[in-house]
Coordinates of C-alpha atoms and ligand atoms in Angstrom, one line a residue:
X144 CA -12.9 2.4 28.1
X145 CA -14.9 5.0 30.1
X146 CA -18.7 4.8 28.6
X147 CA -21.7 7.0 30.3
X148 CA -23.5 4.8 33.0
X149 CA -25.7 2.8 32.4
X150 CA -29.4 3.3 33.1
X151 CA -29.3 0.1 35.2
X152 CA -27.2 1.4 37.9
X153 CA -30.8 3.5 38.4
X154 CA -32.9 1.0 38.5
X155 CA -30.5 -2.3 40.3
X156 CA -33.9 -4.2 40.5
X157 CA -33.6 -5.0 37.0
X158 CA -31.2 -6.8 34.8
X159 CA -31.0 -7.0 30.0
X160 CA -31.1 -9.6 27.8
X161 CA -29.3 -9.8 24.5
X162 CA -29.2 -12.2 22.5
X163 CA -27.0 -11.3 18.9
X164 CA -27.5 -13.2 15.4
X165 CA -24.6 -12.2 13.0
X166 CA -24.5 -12.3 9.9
X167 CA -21.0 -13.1 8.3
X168 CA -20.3 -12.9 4.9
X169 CA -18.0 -15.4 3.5
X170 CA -15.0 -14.6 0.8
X171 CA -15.1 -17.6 -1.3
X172 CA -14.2 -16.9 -4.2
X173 CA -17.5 -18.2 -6.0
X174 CA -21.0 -18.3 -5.1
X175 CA -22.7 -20.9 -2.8
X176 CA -24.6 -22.5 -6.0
X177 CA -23.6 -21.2 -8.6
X178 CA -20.3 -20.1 -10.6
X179 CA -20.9 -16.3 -10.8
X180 CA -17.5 -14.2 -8.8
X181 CA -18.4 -13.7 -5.6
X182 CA -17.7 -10.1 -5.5
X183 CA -20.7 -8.2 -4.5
X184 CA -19.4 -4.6 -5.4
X185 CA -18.9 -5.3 -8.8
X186 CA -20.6 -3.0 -11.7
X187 CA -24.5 -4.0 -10.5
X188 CA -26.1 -7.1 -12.2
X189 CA -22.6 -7.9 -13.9
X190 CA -21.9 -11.3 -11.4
X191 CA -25.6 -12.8 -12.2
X192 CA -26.9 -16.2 -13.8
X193 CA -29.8 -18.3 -14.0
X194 CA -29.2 -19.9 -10.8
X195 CA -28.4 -16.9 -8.8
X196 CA -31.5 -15.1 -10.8
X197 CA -34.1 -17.7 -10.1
X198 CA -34.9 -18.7 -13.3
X199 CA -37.3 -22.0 -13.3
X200 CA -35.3 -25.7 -14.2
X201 CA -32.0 -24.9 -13.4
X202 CA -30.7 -26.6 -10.0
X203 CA -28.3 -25.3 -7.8
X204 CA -24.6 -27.3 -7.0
X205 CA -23.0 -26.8 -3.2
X206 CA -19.5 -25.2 -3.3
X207 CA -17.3 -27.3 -1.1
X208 CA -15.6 -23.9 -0.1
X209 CA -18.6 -22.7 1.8
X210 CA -18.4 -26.1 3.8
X211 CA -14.6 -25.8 4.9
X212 CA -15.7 -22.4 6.0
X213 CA -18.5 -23.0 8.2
X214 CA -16.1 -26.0 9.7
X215 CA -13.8 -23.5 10.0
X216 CA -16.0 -21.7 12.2
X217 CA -17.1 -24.5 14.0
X218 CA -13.9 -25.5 15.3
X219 CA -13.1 -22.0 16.3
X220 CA -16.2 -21.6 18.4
X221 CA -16.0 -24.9 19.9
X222 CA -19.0 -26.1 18.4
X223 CA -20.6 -29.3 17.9
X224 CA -21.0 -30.4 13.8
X225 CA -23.7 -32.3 12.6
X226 CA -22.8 -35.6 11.2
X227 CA -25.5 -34.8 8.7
X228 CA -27.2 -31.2 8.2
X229 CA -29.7 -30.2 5.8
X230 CA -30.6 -27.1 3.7
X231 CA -34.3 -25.5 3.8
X232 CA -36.4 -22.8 1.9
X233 CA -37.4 -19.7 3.8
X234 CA -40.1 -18.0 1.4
X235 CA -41.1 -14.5 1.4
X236 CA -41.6 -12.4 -2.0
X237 CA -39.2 -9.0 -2.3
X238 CA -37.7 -8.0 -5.4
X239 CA -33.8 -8.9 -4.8
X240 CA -35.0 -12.2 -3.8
X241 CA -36.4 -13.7 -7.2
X242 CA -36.7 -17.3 -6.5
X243 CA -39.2 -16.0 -4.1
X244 CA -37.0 -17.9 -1.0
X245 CA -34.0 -18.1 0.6
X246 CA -32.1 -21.0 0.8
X247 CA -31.0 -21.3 4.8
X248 CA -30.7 -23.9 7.2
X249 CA -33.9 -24.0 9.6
X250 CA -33.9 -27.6 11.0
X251 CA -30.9 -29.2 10.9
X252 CA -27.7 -26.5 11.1
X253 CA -24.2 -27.0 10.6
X254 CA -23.4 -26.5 13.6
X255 CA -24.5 -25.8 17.1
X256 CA -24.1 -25.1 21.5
X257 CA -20.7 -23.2 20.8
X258 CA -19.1 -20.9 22.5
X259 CA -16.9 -17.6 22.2
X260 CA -15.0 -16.0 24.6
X261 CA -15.1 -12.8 25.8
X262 CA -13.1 -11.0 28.7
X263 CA -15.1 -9.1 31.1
X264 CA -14.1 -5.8 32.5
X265 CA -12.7 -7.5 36.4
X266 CA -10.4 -9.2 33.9
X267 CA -12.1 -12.2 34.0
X268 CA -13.4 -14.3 31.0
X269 CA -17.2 -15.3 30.4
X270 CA -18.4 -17.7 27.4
X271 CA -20.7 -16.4 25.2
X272 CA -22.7 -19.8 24.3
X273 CA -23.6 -20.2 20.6
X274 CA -26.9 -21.3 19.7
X275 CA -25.8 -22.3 16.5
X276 CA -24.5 -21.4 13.2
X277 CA -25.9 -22.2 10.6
X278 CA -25.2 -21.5 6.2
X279 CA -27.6 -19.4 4.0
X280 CA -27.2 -17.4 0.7
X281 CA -27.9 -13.6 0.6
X282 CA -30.2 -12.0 -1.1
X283 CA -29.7 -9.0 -4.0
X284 CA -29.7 -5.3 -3.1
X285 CA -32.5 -3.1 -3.5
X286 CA -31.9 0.6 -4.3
X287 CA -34.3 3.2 -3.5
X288 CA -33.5 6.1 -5.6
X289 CA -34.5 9.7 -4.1
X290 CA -37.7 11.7 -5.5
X291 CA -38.2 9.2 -8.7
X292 CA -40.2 6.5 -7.3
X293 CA -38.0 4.4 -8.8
X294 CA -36.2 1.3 -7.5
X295 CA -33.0 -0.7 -8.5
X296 CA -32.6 -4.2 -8.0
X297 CA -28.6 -5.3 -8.2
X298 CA -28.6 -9.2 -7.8
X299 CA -24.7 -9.4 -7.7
X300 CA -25.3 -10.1 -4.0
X301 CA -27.9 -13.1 -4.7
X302 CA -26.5 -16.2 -3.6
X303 CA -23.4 -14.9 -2.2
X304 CA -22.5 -17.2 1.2
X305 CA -23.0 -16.5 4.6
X306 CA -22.8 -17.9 8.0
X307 CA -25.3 -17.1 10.4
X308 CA -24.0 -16.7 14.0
X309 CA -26.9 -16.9 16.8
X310 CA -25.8 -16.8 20.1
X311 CA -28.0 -17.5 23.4
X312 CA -29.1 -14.9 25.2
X313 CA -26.1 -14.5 27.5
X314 CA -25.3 -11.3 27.3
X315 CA -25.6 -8.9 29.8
X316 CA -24.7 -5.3 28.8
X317 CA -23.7 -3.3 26.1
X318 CA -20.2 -3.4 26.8
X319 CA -20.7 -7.1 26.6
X320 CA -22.3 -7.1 23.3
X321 CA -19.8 -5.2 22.0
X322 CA -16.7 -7.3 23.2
X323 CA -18.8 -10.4 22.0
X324 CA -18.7 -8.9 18.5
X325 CA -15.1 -7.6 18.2
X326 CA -14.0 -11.4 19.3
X327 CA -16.3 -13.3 16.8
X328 CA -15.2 -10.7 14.1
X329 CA -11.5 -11.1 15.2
X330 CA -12.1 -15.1 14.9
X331 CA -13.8 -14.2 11.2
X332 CA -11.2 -12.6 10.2
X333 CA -8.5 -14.6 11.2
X334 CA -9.5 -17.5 9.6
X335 CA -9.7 -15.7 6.7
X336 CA -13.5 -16.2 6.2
X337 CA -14.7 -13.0 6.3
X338 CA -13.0 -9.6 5.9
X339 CA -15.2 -8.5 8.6
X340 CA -15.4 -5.0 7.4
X341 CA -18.6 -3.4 8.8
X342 CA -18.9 -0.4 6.5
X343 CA -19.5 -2.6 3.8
X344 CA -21.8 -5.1 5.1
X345 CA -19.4 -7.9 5.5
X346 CA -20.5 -8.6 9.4
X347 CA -23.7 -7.2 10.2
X348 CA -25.3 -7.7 13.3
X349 CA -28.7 -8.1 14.5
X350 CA -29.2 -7.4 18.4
X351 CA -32.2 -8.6 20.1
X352 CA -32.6 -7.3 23.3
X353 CA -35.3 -7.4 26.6
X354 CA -35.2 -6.2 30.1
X355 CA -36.5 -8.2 33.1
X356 CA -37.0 -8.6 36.7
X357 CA -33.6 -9.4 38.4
X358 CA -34.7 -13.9 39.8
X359 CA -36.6 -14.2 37.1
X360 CA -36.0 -17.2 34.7
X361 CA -38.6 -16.0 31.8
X362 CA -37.0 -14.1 29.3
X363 CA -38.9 -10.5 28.8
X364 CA -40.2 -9.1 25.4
X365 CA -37.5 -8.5 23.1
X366 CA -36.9 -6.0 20.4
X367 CA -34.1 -6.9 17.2
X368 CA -31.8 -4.2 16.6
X369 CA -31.0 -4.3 12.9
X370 CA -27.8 -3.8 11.4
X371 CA -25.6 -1.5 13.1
X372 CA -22.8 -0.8 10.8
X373 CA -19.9 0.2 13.3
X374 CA -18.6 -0.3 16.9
X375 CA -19.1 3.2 17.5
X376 CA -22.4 3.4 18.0
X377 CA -23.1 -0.5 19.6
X378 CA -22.8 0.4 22.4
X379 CA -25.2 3.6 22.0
X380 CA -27.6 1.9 19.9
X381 CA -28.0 -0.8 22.6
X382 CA -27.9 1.3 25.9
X383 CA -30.3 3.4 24.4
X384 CA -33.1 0.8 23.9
X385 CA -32.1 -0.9 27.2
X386 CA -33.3 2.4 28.4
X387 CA -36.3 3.3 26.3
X388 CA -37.5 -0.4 27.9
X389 CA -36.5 -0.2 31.5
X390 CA -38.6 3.1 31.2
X391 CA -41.5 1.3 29.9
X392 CA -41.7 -1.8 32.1
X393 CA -40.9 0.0 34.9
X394 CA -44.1 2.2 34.9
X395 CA -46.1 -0.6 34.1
X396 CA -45.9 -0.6 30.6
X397 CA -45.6 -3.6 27.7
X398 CA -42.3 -3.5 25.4
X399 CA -43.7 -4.4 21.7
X400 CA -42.1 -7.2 20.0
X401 CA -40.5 -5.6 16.7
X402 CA -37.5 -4.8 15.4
X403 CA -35.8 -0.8 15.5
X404 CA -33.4 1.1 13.6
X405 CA -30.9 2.8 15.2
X406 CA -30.8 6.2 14.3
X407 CA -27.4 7.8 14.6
X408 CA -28.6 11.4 13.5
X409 CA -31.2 11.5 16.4
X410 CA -29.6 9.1 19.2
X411 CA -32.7 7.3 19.2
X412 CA -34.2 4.0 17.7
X413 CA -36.7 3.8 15.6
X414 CA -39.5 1.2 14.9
X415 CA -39.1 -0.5 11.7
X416 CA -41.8 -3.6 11.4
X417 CA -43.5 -5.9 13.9
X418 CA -41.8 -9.2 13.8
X419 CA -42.9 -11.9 11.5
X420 CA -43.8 -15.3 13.1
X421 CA -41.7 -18.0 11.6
X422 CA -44.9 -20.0 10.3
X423 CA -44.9 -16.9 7.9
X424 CA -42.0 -18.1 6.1
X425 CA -43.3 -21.6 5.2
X426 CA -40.0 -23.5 6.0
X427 CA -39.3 -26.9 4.2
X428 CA -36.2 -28.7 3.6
X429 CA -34.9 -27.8 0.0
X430 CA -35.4 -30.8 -2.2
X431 CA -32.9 -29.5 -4.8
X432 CA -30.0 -29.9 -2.7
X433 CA -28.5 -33.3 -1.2
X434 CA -27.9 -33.0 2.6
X435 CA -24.4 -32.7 3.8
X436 CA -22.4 -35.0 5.4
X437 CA -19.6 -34.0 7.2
X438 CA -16.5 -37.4 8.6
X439 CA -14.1 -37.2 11.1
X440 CA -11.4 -37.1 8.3
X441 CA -12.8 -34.2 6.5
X442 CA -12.9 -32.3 10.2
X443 CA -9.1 -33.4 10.8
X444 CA -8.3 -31.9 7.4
X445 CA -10.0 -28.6 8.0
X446 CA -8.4 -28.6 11.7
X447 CA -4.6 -29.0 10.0
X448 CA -5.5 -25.5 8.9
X449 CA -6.4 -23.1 11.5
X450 CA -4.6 -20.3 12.2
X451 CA -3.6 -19.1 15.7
X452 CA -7.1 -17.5 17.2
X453 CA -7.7 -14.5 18.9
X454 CA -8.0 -15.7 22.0
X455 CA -4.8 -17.7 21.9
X456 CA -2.8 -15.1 20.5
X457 CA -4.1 -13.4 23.6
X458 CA -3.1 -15.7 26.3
X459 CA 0.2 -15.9 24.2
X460 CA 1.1 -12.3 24.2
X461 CA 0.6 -12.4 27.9
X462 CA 2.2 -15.2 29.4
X463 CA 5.4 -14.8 26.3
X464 CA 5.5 -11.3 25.9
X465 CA 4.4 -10.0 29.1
X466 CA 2.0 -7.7 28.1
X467 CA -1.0 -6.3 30.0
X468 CA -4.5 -8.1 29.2
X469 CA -5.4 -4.4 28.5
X470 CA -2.7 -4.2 25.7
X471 CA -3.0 -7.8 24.5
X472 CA -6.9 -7.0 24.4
X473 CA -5.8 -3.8 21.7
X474 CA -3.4 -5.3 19.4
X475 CA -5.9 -9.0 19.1
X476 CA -8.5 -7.4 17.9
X477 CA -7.9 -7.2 14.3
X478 CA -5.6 -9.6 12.4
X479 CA -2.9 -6.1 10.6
X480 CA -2.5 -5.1 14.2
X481 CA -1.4 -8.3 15.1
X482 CA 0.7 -8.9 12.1
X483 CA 2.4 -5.5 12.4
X484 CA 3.0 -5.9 16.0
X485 CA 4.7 -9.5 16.1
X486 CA 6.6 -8.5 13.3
X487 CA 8.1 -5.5 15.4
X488 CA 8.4 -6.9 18.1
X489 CA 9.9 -10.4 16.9
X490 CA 12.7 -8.1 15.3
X491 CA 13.2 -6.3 19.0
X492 CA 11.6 -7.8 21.6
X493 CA 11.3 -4.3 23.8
X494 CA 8.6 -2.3 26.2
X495 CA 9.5 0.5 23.7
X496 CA 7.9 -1.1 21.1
X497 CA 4.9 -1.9 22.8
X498 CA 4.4 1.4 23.8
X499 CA 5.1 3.1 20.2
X500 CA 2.9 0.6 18.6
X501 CA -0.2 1.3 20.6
X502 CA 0.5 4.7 21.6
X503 CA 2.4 6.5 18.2
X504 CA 1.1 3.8 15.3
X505 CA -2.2 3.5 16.5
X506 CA -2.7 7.3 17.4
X507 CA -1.5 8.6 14.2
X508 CA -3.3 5.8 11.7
X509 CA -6.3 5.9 13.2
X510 CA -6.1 9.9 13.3
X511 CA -5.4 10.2 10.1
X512 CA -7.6 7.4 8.7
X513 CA -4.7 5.0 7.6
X514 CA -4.5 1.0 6.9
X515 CA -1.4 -0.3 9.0
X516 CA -0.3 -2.0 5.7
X517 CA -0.4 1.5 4.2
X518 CA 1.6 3.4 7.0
X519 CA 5.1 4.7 5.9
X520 CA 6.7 3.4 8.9
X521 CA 6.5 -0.1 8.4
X522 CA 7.4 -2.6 11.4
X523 CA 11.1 -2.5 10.3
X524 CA 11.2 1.1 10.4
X525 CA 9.7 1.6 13.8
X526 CA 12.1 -0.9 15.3
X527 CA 15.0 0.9 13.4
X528 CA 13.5 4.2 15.8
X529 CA 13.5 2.7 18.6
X530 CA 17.0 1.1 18.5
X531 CA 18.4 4.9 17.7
X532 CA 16.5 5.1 20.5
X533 CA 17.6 2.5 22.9
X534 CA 21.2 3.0 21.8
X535 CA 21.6 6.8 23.2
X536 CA 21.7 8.2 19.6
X537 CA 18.7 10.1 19.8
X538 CA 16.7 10.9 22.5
X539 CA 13.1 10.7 23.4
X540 CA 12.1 13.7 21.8
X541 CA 14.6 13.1 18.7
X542 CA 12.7 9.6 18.2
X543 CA 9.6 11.6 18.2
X544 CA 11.0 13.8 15.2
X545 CA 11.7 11.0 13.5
X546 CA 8.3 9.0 13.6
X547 CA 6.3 12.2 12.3
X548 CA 8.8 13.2 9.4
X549 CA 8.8 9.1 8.0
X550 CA 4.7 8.9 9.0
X551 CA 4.4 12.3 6.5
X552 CA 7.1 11.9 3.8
X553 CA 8.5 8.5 4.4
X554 CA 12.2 8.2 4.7
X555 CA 14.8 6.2 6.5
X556 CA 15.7 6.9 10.0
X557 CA 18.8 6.7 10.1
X558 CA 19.3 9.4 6.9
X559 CA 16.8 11.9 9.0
X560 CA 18.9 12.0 12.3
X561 CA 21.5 13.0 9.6
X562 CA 19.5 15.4 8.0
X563 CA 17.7 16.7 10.8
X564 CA 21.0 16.6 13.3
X565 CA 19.4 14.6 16.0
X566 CA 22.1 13.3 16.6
X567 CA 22.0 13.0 21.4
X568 CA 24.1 15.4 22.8
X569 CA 25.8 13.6 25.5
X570 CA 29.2 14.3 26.0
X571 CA 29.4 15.0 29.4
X572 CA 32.7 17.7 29.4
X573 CA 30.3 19.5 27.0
X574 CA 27.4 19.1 28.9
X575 CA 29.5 20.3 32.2
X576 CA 30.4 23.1 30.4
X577 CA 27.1 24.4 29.3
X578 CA 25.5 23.2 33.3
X579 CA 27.8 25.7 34.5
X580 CA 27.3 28.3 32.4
X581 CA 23.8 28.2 33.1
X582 CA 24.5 27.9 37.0
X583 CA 27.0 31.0 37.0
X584 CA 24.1 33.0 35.0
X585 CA 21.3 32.1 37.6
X586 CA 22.6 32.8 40.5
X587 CA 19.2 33.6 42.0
X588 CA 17.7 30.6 41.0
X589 CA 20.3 28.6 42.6
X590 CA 20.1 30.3 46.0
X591 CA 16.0 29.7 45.9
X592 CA 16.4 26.0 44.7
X593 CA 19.5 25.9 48.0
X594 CA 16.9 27.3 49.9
X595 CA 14.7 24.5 49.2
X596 CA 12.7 25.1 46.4
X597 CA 13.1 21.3 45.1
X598 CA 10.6 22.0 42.1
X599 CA 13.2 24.8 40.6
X600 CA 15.6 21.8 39.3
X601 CA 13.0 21.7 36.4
X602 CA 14.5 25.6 35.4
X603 CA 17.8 24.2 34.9
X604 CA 16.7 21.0 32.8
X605 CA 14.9 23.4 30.8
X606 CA 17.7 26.3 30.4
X607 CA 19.4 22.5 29.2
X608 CA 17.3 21.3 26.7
X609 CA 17.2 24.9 25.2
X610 CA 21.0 25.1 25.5
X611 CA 21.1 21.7 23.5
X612 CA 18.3 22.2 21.0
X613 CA 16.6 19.6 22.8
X614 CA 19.3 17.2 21.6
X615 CA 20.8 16.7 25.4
X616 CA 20.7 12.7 27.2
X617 CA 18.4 13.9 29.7
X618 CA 20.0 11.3 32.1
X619 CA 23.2 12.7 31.8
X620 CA 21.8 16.3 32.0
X621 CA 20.1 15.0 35.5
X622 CA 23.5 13.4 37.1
X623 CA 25.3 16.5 36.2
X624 CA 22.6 18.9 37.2
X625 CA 22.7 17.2 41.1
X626 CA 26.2 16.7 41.2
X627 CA 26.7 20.8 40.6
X628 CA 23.6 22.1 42.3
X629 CA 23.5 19.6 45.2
X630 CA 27.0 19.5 46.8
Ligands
LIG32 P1 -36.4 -15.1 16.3 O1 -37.1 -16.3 15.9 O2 -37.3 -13.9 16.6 O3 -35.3 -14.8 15.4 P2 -34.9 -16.6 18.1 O4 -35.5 -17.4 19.3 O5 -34.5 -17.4 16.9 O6 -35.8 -15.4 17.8 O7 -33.6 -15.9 18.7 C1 -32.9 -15.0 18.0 C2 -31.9 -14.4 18.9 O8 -32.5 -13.6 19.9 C3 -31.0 -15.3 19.6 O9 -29.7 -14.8 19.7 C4 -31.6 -15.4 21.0 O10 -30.6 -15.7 22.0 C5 -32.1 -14.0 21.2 N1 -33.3 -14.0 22.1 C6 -34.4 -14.7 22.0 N2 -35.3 -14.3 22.9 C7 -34.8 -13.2 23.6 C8 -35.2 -12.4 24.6 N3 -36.4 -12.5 25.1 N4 -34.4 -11.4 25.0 C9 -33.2 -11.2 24.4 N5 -32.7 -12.0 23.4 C10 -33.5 -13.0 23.0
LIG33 MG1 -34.0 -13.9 14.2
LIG34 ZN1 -24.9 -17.1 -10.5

């Protein structure tokens, strides 16, 4: 993808330092402790309970759900799982958190020294290394409402799960952050964890960033990006700050250690609060809750279920299908693409559909704002186009017809050729007859093209097409064309 240059390529003597922690939300179907839905969107305050409310003697209960997730996630990042993790209380007082902490994993995570894959722009791949990952619950929703002074608190969102994705600070550009992201939502959302929809706050990412020295090993003063909500502006978000710091260190200035907002009005970010020192939140292990211990059968169970992952379905569509690592790289990234894809192109295994898929289904959904499972020309249809296609009924610009009328009404192709007369035109006595025609009628244009004005053959294709209401085989159209005009 062309993006603007980086400020870097300025200043060569200098190198960033990103580090992301995602947050991932989990779709169990209940809570972590309690048995209120898990569906955060619901009417506010209607998914609530004592547990999830903080109210004092009740005691929370693990769901095992949230377990087979996270080992889930484990396996697909290659990480290591602790025989025996623990659950600790993070305290800090806000209103959508009325137990007054959160219940995380500080000392002893899930999981740890992971990895996730990403391919670099040379084509080559790097591993992102994983810190670790650890389970938490969320906390409820606050709502600031305009001019009154007022504020909501919704707690439907109190002790939903999530998995907490912290990755070393191995990443080295903005590009980079962003290809780390799509992957470890890809992997999310192909385990069926996490719908890994941004908008909504399903995978929310929190970038850390610092600039240093090229040779040296400290690590700079970072800032935390929070939550930017969509790929869009990633990139932005984090090239902007790379700059606002190279501009600071580089006249002799000190970055701060806080944490910005990325403001997508102004192109800028913005500083929200200085960073709070972990001592601030009083960690201790959570006496309420026994620690959890995780066998080697429990692991082989949970591996008996994992879907194909991103990256394999990459290396897959490469070294089966044949496609680029720029295509596979497309269609990979989310799960429906994938689906809809193999699905097409299990049913005709052509270049054709390749191209339609990423060129015509892609273009027009994401022009016009559509889910792939949505999209009137399902996977059957499109290969239905692209055999009329293949098999000389229609041509290129007849298919064409076809996939706009179905994307806007729906249809069958097949009927719409009918109705539409699409039909190819390539019977070559009439196309001989109508070459010769237009020959006989041009005889100017014949003598210049004699005469060696190659580009002039175009005329005659074109007087062809028009001739044909653009229904003529254009390969037949060609031989005939040379075998009149060149002898
Ligand atoms: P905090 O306690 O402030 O959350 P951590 O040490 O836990 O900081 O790291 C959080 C994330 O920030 C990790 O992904 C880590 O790799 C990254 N990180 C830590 N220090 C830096 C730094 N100086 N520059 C960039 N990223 C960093
Ligand atoms: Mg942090
Ligand atoms: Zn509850």
């Amino acid at each position: 993808m062309a993006q603007k240059k980086s400020i870097l390529t300025a200043y060569p003597d200098y190198e960033v330092v990103i580090g992301i922690e995602v947050h991932v939300q989990l779709t169990t179907k209940s809570k972590i402790f309690c048995s209120c839905k898990n569906t955060p969107e619901a009417e506010p305050n209607s998914n609530i309970c004592q547990i999830c409310t903080g109210q004092p003697g009740v005691l929370p209960v693990l769901n095992e759900q949230v377990i087979a997730y996270a080992v889930q996630a484990a396996l697909a990042t290659n990480s290591a799982i602790t025989p025996l993790s623990f659950f600790d209380r993070k305290h800090y007082f806000y209103p959508d958190l009325p137990k007054g902490y959160q219940i995380t994993q500080q000392y002893l995570p899930i999981c740890e020294h992971g990895h996730v894959p990403i391919r670099l722009e040379d084509g080559s791949t790097k591993n992102i290394r994983l810190r670790r990952i650890h389970i938490e619950e969320d906390a409820g929703k606050n709502t600031h409402v305009k001019g009154s002074g007022e504020s909501l608190v919704d707690l439907n969102r109190a002790g939903t799960p999530l998995l907490e994705v912290v990755t070393e600070p191995d990443i080295r550009s903005a590009d980079q952050a962003r290809a780390y992201l799509k992957m470890l939502r890809a992997i999310v959302q192909y385990l069926g964890i996490c719908t890994g929809n941004m908008q909504e706050g399903a995978f929310r990412a929190d970038t850390n960033i610092s600039v240093r020295k090229k040779g040296t090993s400290e690590l700079g003063t970072k800032c935390e990006l929070k939550n930017i909500n969509s790929f869009k502006y990633i990139a932005d978000a984090i090239e902007h700050e790379i700059e606002r710091q190279i501009l600071l260190v580089a006249s002799g200035k000190q970055v701060k250690q806080e944490t910005r907002l990325w403001d997508n009005k102004q192109k800028i970010t913005i500083p929200m609060r200085s960073k709070e020192e972990a001592a601030d939140y009083r960690y201790f292990r959570d006496p309420d809750l026994p620690g959890i211990q995780i066998t080697n059968d429990y692991i082989a169970t949970i591996k008996n279920r994992m879907p194909e992952l991103p990256y394999e379905k990459f290396d897959r569509y490469i070294s089966s299908f044949g496609l680029s690592a720029y295509e596979a790289d497309i269609i990979v990234e989310d799960l429906e693409r994938a689906k809809y894809f193999e699905k097409a192109y299990a049913l005709r295994p052509s270049k054709n559909i390749v191209n339609w898929f990423l060129r015509d289904v892609l273009g027009y959904t994401n022009e016009h704002n559509i889910f792939l499972k949505d999209f009137l020309i399902t996977p059957e249809k499109l290969v239905s186009i692209i055999t009329l296609l293949e098999n000389g009924t229609v041509n290129n610009s007849g298919a064409r017809i076809i996939f706009d009328t179905i994307a806007q009404n729906g249809g069958n192709p097949v009927t719409v050729v009918q109705e539409k007369g699409l039909q190819q035109v390539d019977s070559s006595d009439q196309l001989e007859e109508i070459a010769e025609r237009i020959v006989k009628a041009n005889p100017d244009v014949v003598a210049n093209y004699k005469a060696g004005k190659d580009k002039l053959f175009g005329f005659f294709v074109g007087q062809m097409m028009k001739e044909t209401g653009g229904k003529g085989n254009p390969h037949t159209i060609q031989t005939i064309l040379k075998k009149l005009l060149d002898s």
